[in-house]
């Protein structure tokens, strides 16, 4: 295909059927705005050179700030305000794409984050022959036309029916002509191909994918979430601290009476540190050393449970929540098991979990190694996190 290919993504709808106060394109899908997920696919589609996002009027800055800039979407060349109807928004996007020098236009719904780069490639290849091509799937269900009172009026011939999706690809001049004619006639269609068909031009149907759903209801959002990959992840954490005289001994947020305590920049709660590292590992977010540098005086003597709540908030921003934590403490003395219920309650509360989802175990090392010699204590933790 010769010439510049620009995608136009209409995302100007108020669409609040998903139940949120915000338009659906800003709702999180697997931790990122729905619109961002869709733009990420275009970013990975080599045949698309640039992207124009059409947003609610006045929402240009917010769209850039929340959906584009944090995610390194280099192809997004313009964010422009849309109109009252989808067709008006597409026309605004087409005007911006023309300024960029587009030869081919790819119109793609912001609410279809599961379209694959291969689908864009196939529809573009078909459009090179006809000037217009769209993704669609043959109807699998029988389709009836309803009359008054939901009474079936007619059964349509399914063998000739296709359900239309996006992407829809057009030679630029052709879509411009179709939009201009529709504007002149005050005609509105539910897809851009309908406007091109009205001119008597050919539109090729290209086999789309049943996965390429339009996210419209909360059920769609859950389905899309599942299709985007793992709903749970696992991480492990380890920590060790030195035992010294004259320090408090804090383990899993509980202060124990003992002849010595753990040395560290914060309260040196070795158990909570291992849990934080396990959570960060599960989410692929590094470790607590990166999040709370011990060169930072803000964390001197810090309450580790408070840091744990910050880790939970950090995960929430990425779309994850703790689901289960398993902790093993290595300490020669004092006896840990009498403190299990209090430790479990403290950790569970900071994690936002039921105590049953937090397990504690402790072991001595039978006098072996640094733990056995009571030079220090160590902790291992495993965390399971789930999509929030
Ligand atoms: Mg530590």
GROMACS .gro file of C-alpha atoms and ligand atoms in nm:
model
  389
    1UNK     CA    1   0.000   0.000   0.000
    2UNK     CA    2   0.139   0.337  -0.104
    3UNK     CA    3   0.107   0.657   0.099
    4UNK     CA    4   0.059   0.761   0.456
    5UNK     CA    5  -0.188   0.565   0.668
    6UNK     CA    6  -0.357   0.758   0.953
    7UNK     CA    7  -0.593   0.601   1.206
    8UNK     CA    8  -0.887   0.806   1.332
    9UNK     CA    9  -1.014   0.692   1.672
   10UNK     CA   10  -1.349   0.847   1.768
   11UNK     CA   11  -1.364   0.862   2.149
   12UNK     CA   12  -1.592   1.159   2.197
   13UNK     CA   13  -1.900   0.972   2.316
   14UNK     CA   14  -2.036   1.033   2.665
   15UNK     CA   15  -2.096   0.651   2.685
   16UNK     CA   16  -2.176   0.591   3.051
   17UNK     CA   17  -2.362   0.259   3.004
   18UNK     CA   18  -2.070   0.093   3.183
   19UNK     CA   19  -2.195   0.256   3.500
   20UNK     CA   20  -1.903   0.491   3.564
   21UNK     CA   21  -1.939   0.865   3.608
   22UNK     CA   22  -1.677   0.910   3.337
   23UNK     CA   23  -1.707   0.831   2.966
   24UNK     CA   24  -1.620   0.467   2.906
   25UNK     CA   25  -1.302   0.535   2.711
   26UNK     CA   26  -1.140   0.656   3.037
   27UNK     CA   27  -1.244   0.355   3.246
   28UNK     CA   28  -0.963   0.118   3.340
   29UNK     CA   29  -0.921  -0.207   3.151
   30UNK     CA   30  -0.652  -0.427   3.305
   31UNK     CA   31  -0.505  -0.120   3.475
   32UNK     CA   32  -0.502   0.117   3.177
   33UNK     CA   33  -0.774   0.335   3.026
   34UNK     CA   34  -0.980   0.155   2.763
   35UNK     CA   35  -0.874   0.415   2.504
   36UNK     CA   36  -0.506   0.357   2.591
   37UNK     CA   37  -0.545  -0.019   2.536
   38UNK     CA   38  -0.685   0.050   2.189
   39UNK     CA   39  -0.409   0.302   2.107
   40UNK     CA   40  -0.146   0.047   2.220
   41UNK     CA   41  -0.264  -0.191   1.945
   42UNK     CA   42  -0.230   0.083   1.682
   43UNK     CA   43   0.117   0.161   1.818
   44UNK     CA   44   0.208  -0.204   1.748
   45UNK     CA   45   0.060  -0.206   1.396
   46UNK     CA   46   0.347  -0.126   1.156
   47UNK     CA   47   0.113  -0.036   0.866
   48UNK     CA   48  -0.036   0.256   1.065
   49UNK     CA   49   0.189   0.563   1.059
   50UNK     CA   50  -0.002   0.812   1.276
   51UNK     CA   51  -0.312   0.832   1.496
   52UNK     CA   52  -0.571   1.106   1.548
   53UNK     CA   53  -0.778   1.075   1.868
   54UNK     CA   54  -1.115   1.251   1.874
   55UNK     CA   55  -1.219   1.331   2.231
   56UNK     CA   56  -1.509   1.509   2.403
   57UNK     CA   57  -1.490   1.885   2.333
   58UNK     CA   58  -1.275   2.052   2.600
   59UNK     CA   59  -1.123   1.714   2.698
   60UNK     CA   60  -0.813   1.740   2.480
   61UNK     CA   61  -0.567   1.809   2.765
   62UNK     CA   62  -0.718   1.546   2.995
   63UNK     CA   63  -0.714   1.285   2.719
   64UNK     CA   64  -0.348   1.358   2.643
   65UNK     CA   65  -0.254   1.360   3.011
   66UNK     CA   66  -0.444   1.046   3.121
   67UNK     CA   67  -0.454   0.823   2.813
   68UNK     CA   68  -0.159   0.914   2.589
   69UNK     CA   69   0.145   1.075   2.755
   70UNK     CA   70   0.205   0.824   3.040
   71UNK     CA   71   0.216   0.534   2.794
   72UNK     CA   72   0.469   0.645   2.531
   73UNK     CA   73   0.220   0.636   2.244
   74UNK     CA   74   0.447   0.802   1.987
   75UNK     CA   75   0.208   0.766   1.693
   76UNK     CA   76  -0.062   0.988   1.843
   77UNK     CA   77  -0.009   1.301   1.632
   78UNK     CA   78  -0.325   1.492   1.723
   79UNK     CA   79  -0.601   1.499   1.984
   80UNK     CA   80  -0.897   1.696   1.850
   81UNK     CA   81  -1.246   1.777   1.983
   82UNK     CA   82  -1.538   1.580   1.841
   83UNK     CA   83  -1.898   1.668   1.762
   84UNK     CA   84  -2.247   1.578   1.880
   85UNK     CA   85  -2.267   1.252   1.684
   86UNK     CA   86  -2.007   0.988   1.604
   87UNK     CA   87  -2.017   1.091   1.237
   88UNK     CA   88  -1.935   1.452   1.329
   89UNK     CA   89  -1.643   1.328   1.537
   90UNK     CA   90  -1.512   1.112   1.253
   91UNK     CA   91  -1.535   1.417   1.022
   92UNK     CA   92  -1.327   1.620   1.271
   93UNK     CA   93  -1.072   1.337   1.287
   94UNK     CA   94  -1.058   1.309   0.907
   95UNK     CA   95  -0.990   1.683   0.879
   96UNK     CA   96  -0.696   1.648   1.121
   97UNK     CA   97  -0.567   1.339   0.938
   98UNK     CA   98  -0.578   1.528   0.607
   99UNK     CA   99  -0.359   1.799   0.758
  100UNK     CA  100  -0.110   1.526   0.848
  101UNK     CA  101  -0.097   1.418   0.484
  102UNK     CA  102  -0.307   1.099   0.505
  103UNK     CA  103  -0.359   0.899   0.187
  104UNK     CA  104  -0.548   0.620   0.365
  105UNK     CA  105  -0.778   0.647   0.667
  106UNK     CA  106  -0.837   0.373   0.924
  107UNK     CA  107  -1.146   0.446   1.136
  108UNK     CA  108  -1.135   0.238   1.453
  109UNK     CA  109  -1.363   0.241   1.761
  110UNK     CA  110  -1.196   0.344   2.088
  111UNK     CA  111  -1.401   0.068   2.252
  112UNK     CA  112  -1.244  -0.217   2.049
  113UNK     CA  113  -0.918  -0.282   2.237
  114UNK     CA  114  -0.891  -0.646   2.124
  115UNK     CA  115  -0.850  -0.595   1.748
  116UNK     CA  116  -0.515  -0.749   1.649
  117UNK     CA  117  -0.248  -0.579   1.435
  118UNK     CA  118  -0.295  -0.861   1.177
  119UNK     CA  119  -0.660  -0.758   1.133
  120UNK     CA  120  -0.557  -0.401   1.049
  121UNK     CA  121  -0.306  -0.540   0.798
  122UNK     CA  122  -0.572  -0.758   0.629
  123UNK     CA  123  -0.831  -0.480   0.601
  124UNK     CA  124  -0.569  -0.236   0.469
  125UNK     CA  125  -0.458  -0.490   0.206
  126UNK     CA  126  -0.817  -0.539   0.088
  127UNK     CA  127  -0.880  -0.164   0.073
  128UNK     CA  128  -0.580  -0.121  -0.159
  129UNK     CA  129  -0.788  -0.300  -0.427
  130UNK     CA  130  -1.135  -0.151  -0.376
  131UNK     CA  131  -1.071   0.184  -0.203
  132UNK     CA  132  -1.279   0.075   0.095
  133UNK     CA  133  -1.276  -0.235   0.318
  134UNK     CA  134  -1.418  -0.313   0.662
  135UNK     CA  135  -1.384  -0.586   0.923
  136UNK     CA  136  -1.701  -0.790   0.974
  137UNK     CA  137  -1.804  -1.141   1.081
  138UNK     CA  138  -2.079  -1.358   0.930
  139UNK     CA  139  -2.384  -1.373   1.158
  140UNK     CA  140  -2.377  -1.692   1.363
  141UNK     CA  141  -2.718  -1.641   1.522
  142UNK     CA  142  -3.047  -1.621   1.335
  143UNK     CA  143  -3.160  -1.262   1.317
  144UNK     CA  144  -3.526  -1.158   1.342
  145UNK     CA  145  -3.684  -0.829   1.266
  146UNK     CA  146  -3.917  -0.722   1.547
  147UNK     CA  147  -4.244  -0.535   1.512
  148UNK     CA  148  -4.467  -0.384   1.779
  149UNK     CA  149  -4.474  -0.553   2.124
  150UNK     CA  150  -4.155  -0.745   2.041
  151UNK     CA  151  -4.343  -0.968   1.800
  152UNK     CA  152  -4.128  -1.128   1.529
  153UNK     CA  153  -4.210  -0.971   1.197
  154UNK     CA  154  -3.956  -1.141   0.971
  155UNK     CA  155  -3.669  -1.391   0.980
  156UNK     CA  156  -3.378  -1.256   0.779
  157UNK     CA  157  -3.164  -1.473   0.551
  158UNK     CA  158  -2.866  -1.532   0.776
  159UNK     CA  159  -2.639  -1.655   0.496
  160UNK     CA  160  -2.618  -1.297   0.364
  161UNK     CA  161  -2.583  -1.115   0.697
  162UNK     CA  162  -2.254  -0.988   0.839
  163UNK     CA  163  -2.200  -0.811   1.171
  164UNK     CA  164  -1.990  -0.503   1.115
  165UNK     CA  165  -1.684  -0.412   1.324
  166UNK     CA  166  -1.396  -0.173   1.292
  167UNK     CA  167  -1.130  -0.116   1.158
  168UNK     CA  168  -1.287   0.039   0.848
  169UNK     CA  169  -1.034   0.156   0.589
  170UNK     CA  170  -1.096   0.412   0.315
  171UNK     CA  171  -0.900   0.598   0.052
  172UNK     CA  172  -0.902   0.947   0.196
  173UNK     CA  173  -1.077   1.128  -0.091
  174UNK     CA  174  -1.353   0.866  -0.095
  175UNK     CA  175  -1.440   0.904   0.276
  176UNK     CA  176  -1.418   1.284   0.249
  177UNK     CA  177  -1.667   1.278  -0.038
  178UNK     CA  178  -1.900   1.042   0.151
  179UNK     CA  179  -1.890   1.259   0.466
  180UNK     CA  180  -1.951   1.578   0.265
  181UNK     CA  181  -2.250   1.426   0.083
  182UNK     CA  182  -2.400   1.298   0.411
  183UNK     CA  183  -2.352   1.639   0.574
  184UNK     CA  184  -2.522   1.806   0.280
  185UNK     CA  185  -2.817   1.563   0.302
  186UNK     CA  186  -2.835   1.567   0.683
  187UNK     CA  187  -2.792   1.189   0.670
  188UNK     CA  188  -2.647   0.989   0.960
  189UNK     CA  189  -2.528   0.628   0.942
  190UNK     CA  190  -2.409   0.401   1.225
  191UNK     CA  191  -2.082   0.331   1.044
  192UNK     CA  192  -1.865   0.512   0.791
  193UNK     CA  193  -1.895   0.237   0.529
  194UNK     CA  194  -2.269   0.309   0.514
  195UNK     CA  195  -2.188   0.659   0.387
  196UNK     CA  196  -1.955   0.523   0.118
  197UNK     CA  197  -2.213   0.262   0.005
  198UNK     CA  198  -2.461   0.550  -0.037
  199UNK     CA  199  -2.234   0.692  -0.307
  200UNK     CA  200  -2.265   0.360  -0.494
  201UNK     CA  201  -1.903   0.271  -0.420
  202UNK     CA  202  -1.774  -0.079  -0.340
  203UNK     CA  203  -1.698  -0.173   0.023
  204UNK     CA  204  -1.518  -0.506   0.070
  205UNK     CA  205  -1.611  -0.716   0.375
  206UNK     CA  206  -1.300  -0.867   0.534
  207UNK     CA  207  -1.328  -1.152   0.785
  208UNK     CA  208  -1.286  -0.992   1.128
  209UNK     CA  209  -1.257  -1.173   1.457
  210UNK     CA  210  -1.521  -1.268   1.713
  211UNK     CA  211  -1.269  -1.160   1.978
  212UNK     CA  212  -1.286  -0.806   1.843
  213UNK     CA  213  -1.570  -0.710   2.077
  214UNK     CA  214  -1.698  -0.360   2.134
  215UNK     CA  215  -1.680  -0.287   2.507
  216UNK     CA  216  -2.022  -0.145   2.589
  217UNK     CA  217  -2.149  -0.315   2.907
  218UNK     CA  218  -1.983  -0.417   3.238
  219UNK     CA  219  -1.996  -0.780   3.112
  220UNK     CA  220  -1.796  -0.677   2.804
  221UNK     CA  221  -1.538  -0.509   3.028
  222UNK     CA  222  -1.497  -0.828   3.235
  223UNK     CA  223  -1.472  -1.038   2.918
  224UNK     CA  224  -1.212  -0.806   2.765
  225UNK     CA  225  -1.017  -0.813   3.091
  226UNK     CA  226  -1.005  -1.193   3.082
  227UNK     CA  227  -0.899  -1.195   2.717
  228UNK     CA  228  -0.616  -0.949   2.783
  229UNK     CA  229  -0.427  -1.208   2.984
  230UNK     CA  230  -0.353  -1.339   3.327
  231UNK     CA  231  -0.607  -1.244   3.590
  232UNK     CA  232  -0.371  -1.344   3.872
  233UNK     CA  233   0.005  -1.330   3.923
  234UNK     CA  234   0.250  -1.457   4.183
  235UNK     CA  235   0.559  -1.297   4.335
  236UNK     CA  236   0.812  -1.384   4.601
  237UNK     CA  237   1.002  -1.170   4.849
  238UNK     CA  238   1.290  -1.223   5.089
  239UNK     CA  239   1.446  -1.005   5.357
  240UNK     CA  240   1.695  -1.033   5.644
  241UNK     CA  241   1.793  -0.790   5.920
  242UNK     CA  242   2.060  -0.791   6.188
  243UNK     CA  243   1.964  -0.826   6.559
  244UNK     CA  244   2.117  -0.563   6.792
  245UNK     CA  245   2.075  -0.446   7.148
  246UNK     CA  246   1.864  -0.140   7.217
  247UNK     CA  247   1.624  -0.168   6.923
  248UNK     CA  248   1.252  -0.253   6.924
  249UNK     CA  249   1.154  -0.589   6.773
  250UNK     CA  250   0.866  -0.530   6.529
  251UNK     CA  251   0.745  -0.825   6.324
  252UNK     CA  252   0.442  -0.801   6.089
  253UNK     CA  253   0.343  -0.478   6.262
  254UNK     CA  254   0.345  -0.631   6.612
  255UNK     CA  255   0.598  -0.524   6.876
  256UNK     CA  256   0.740  -0.822   7.067
  257UNK     CA  257   0.915  -0.810   7.403
  258UNK     CA  258   1.270  -0.935   7.349
  259UNK     CA  259   1.626  -0.867   7.461
  260UNK     CA  260   1.721  -0.732   7.117
  261UNK     CA  261   1.561  -0.583   6.809
  262UNK     CA  262   1.619  -0.562   6.434
  263UNK     CA  263   1.848  -0.297   6.291
  264UNK     CA  264   1.740  -0.098   5.987
  265UNK     CA  265   1.659   0.240   5.836
  266UNK     CA  266   1.285   0.197   5.899
  267UNK     CA  267   1.141  -0.003   6.191
  268UNK     CA  268   1.323  -0.299   6.027
  269UNK     CA  269   1.008  -0.511   6.020
  270UNK     CA  270   1.163  -0.796   5.823
  271UNK     CA  271   0.831  -0.979   5.780
  272UNK     CA  272   0.644  -0.683   5.632
  273UNK     CA  273   0.942  -0.605   5.407
  274UNK     CA  274   0.930  -0.955   5.258
  275UNK     CA  275   0.554  -0.915   5.198
  276UNK     CA  276   0.606  -0.580   5.021
  277UNK     CA  277   0.874  -0.728   4.797
  278UNK     CA  278   0.648  -1.024   4.710
  279UNK     CA  279   0.365  -0.787   4.611
  280UNK     CA  280   0.590  -0.564   4.400
  281UNK     CA  281   0.745  -0.871   4.237
  282UNK     CA  282   0.403  -1.009   4.145
  283UNK     CA  283   0.310  -0.682   3.975
  284UNK     CA  284   0.648  -0.653   3.802
  285UNK     CA  285   0.723  -0.329   3.987
  286UNK     CA  286   1.075  -0.397   4.114
  287UNK     CA  287   1.141  -0.398   4.488
  288UNK     CA  288   1.103  -0.183   4.800
  289UNK     CA  289   1.459  -0.053   4.765
  290UNK     CA  290   1.347   0.127   4.447
  291UNK     CA  291   1.019   0.246   4.596
  292UNK     CA  292   1.151   0.355   4.939
  293UNK     CA  293   1.526   0.428   4.903
  294UNK     CA  294   1.705   0.404   5.241
  295UNK     CA  295   1.898   0.715   5.137
  296UNK     CA  296   1.568   0.904   5.179
  297UNK     CA  297   1.538   1.048   5.533
  298UNK     CA  298   1.157   1.039   5.494
  299UNK     CA  299   1.171   0.665   5.563
  300UNK     CA  300   1.391   0.681   5.876
  301UNK     CA  301   1.211   0.491   6.150
  302UNK     CA  302   0.914   0.447   5.917
  303UNK     CA  303   0.625   0.225   6.020
  304UNK     CA  304   0.654  -0.060   5.770
  305UNK     CA  305   0.280  -0.129   5.781
  306UNK     CA  306   0.227   0.226   5.657
  307UNK     CA  307   0.474   0.156   5.375
  308UNK     CA  308   0.279  -0.162   5.299
  309UNK     CA  309  -0.040   0.039   5.249
  310UNK     CA  310   0.153   0.258   5.004
  311UNK     CA  311   0.261  -0.054   4.815
  312UNK     CA  312  -0.103  -0.166   4.798
  313UNK     CA  313  -0.198   0.177   4.659
  314UNK     CA  314   0.084   0.155   4.403
  315UNK     CA  315  -0.051  -0.182   4.286
  316UNK     CA  316  -0.403  -0.039   4.268
  317UNK     CA  317  -0.282   0.228   4.026
  318UNK     CA  318  -0.160  -0.054   3.799
  319UNK     CA  319  -0.493  -0.237   3.826
  320UNK     CA  320  -0.391  -0.502   4.082
  321UNK     CA  321  -0.508  -0.595   4.432
  322UNK     CA  322  -0.358  -0.842   4.682
  323UNK     CA  323  -0.544  -1.175   4.682
  324UNK     CA  324  -0.337  -1.396   4.914
  325UNK     CA  325  -0.014  -1.376   5.114
  326UNK     CA  326   0.194  -1.652   5.268
  327UNK     CA  327   0.475  -1.558   5.507
  328UNK     CA  328   0.748  -1.768   5.670
  329UNK     CA  329   0.960  -1.609   5.944
  330UNK     CA  330   1.299  -1.748   6.043
  331UNK     CA  331   1.385  -1.666   6.406
  332UNK     CA  332   1.565  -1.868   6.672
  333UNK     CA  333   1.401  -1.674   6.955
  334UNK     CA  334   1.151  -1.552   7.080
  335UNK     CA  335   0.865  -1.790   7.009
  336UNK     CA  336   0.657  -1.640   6.727
  337UNK     CA  337   0.345  -1.857   6.716
  338UNK     CA  338   0.163  -1.690   7.010
  339UNK     CA  339   0.167  -1.369   6.804
  340UNK     CA  340   0.022  -1.520   6.484
  341UNK     CA  341  -0.336  -1.389   6.534
  342UNK     CA  342  -0.222  -1.030   6.600
  343UNK     CA  343   0.029  -1.035   6.310
  344UNK     CA  344  -0.227  -1.182   6.074
  345UNK     CA  345  -0.483  -0.916   6.166
  346UNK     CA  346  -0.231  -0.632   6.116
  347UNK     CA  347  -0.113  -0.757   5.776
  348UNK     CA  348  -0.465  -0.842   5.656
  349UNK     CA  349  -0.589  -0.497   5.747
  350UNK     CA  350  -0.304  -0.323   5.561
  351UNK     CA  351  -0.355  -0.552   5.261
  352UNK     CA  352  -0.733  -0.508   5.254
  353UNK     CA  353  -0.777  -0.884   5.293
  354UNK     CA  354  -0.964  -1.121   5.524
  355UNK     CA  355  -0.726  -1.272   5.784
  356UNK     CA  356  -0.789  -1.615   5.623
  357UNK     CA  357  -0.609  -1.491   5.311
  358UNK     CA  358  -0.289  -1.428   5.509
  359UNK     CA  359  -0.095  -1.725   5.640
  360UNK     CA  360   0.191  -1.711   5.889
  361UNK     CA  361   0.450  -1.972   5.962
  362UNK     CA  362   0.773  -1.953   6.161
  363UNK     CA  363   1.074  -2.173   6.198
  364UNK     CA  364   1.396  -2.176   6.395
  365UNK     CA  365   1.701  -2.298   6.208
  366UNK     CA  366   1.793  -2.535   6.492
  367UNK     CA  367   2.090  -2.323   6.585
  368UNK     CA  368   2.230  -2.321   6.232
  369UNK     CA  369   2.351  -2.014   6.045
  370UNK     CA  370   2.303  -1.647   6.128
  371UNK     CA  371   1.945  -1.704   6.242
  372UNK     CA  372   2.046  -1.993   6.468
  373UNK     CA  373   2.326  -1.787   6.621
  374UNK     CA  374   2.068  -1.509   6.684
  375UNK     CA  375   2.264  -1.261   6.475
  376UNK     CA  376   1.956  -1.180   6.272
  377UNK     CA  377   1.616  -1.280   6.141
  378UNK     CA  378   1.487  -1.347   5.793
  379UNK     CA  379   1.152  -1.379   5.619
  380UNK     CA  380   1.019  -1.529   5.297
  381UNK     CA  381   0.687  -1.428   5.148
  382UNK     CA  382   0.477  -1.531   4.851
  383UNK     CA  383   0.197  -1.308   4.724
  384UNK     CA  384  -0.084  -1.372   4.480
  385UNK     CA  385  -0.237  -1.062   4.323
  386UNK     CA  386  -0.552  -1.032   4.112
  387UNK     CA  387  -0.688  -0.780   3.863
  388UNK     CA  388  -0.886  -0.517   4.050
  389LIG    MG1  389   1.432  -0.485   5.499
   0.00000   0.00000   0.00000
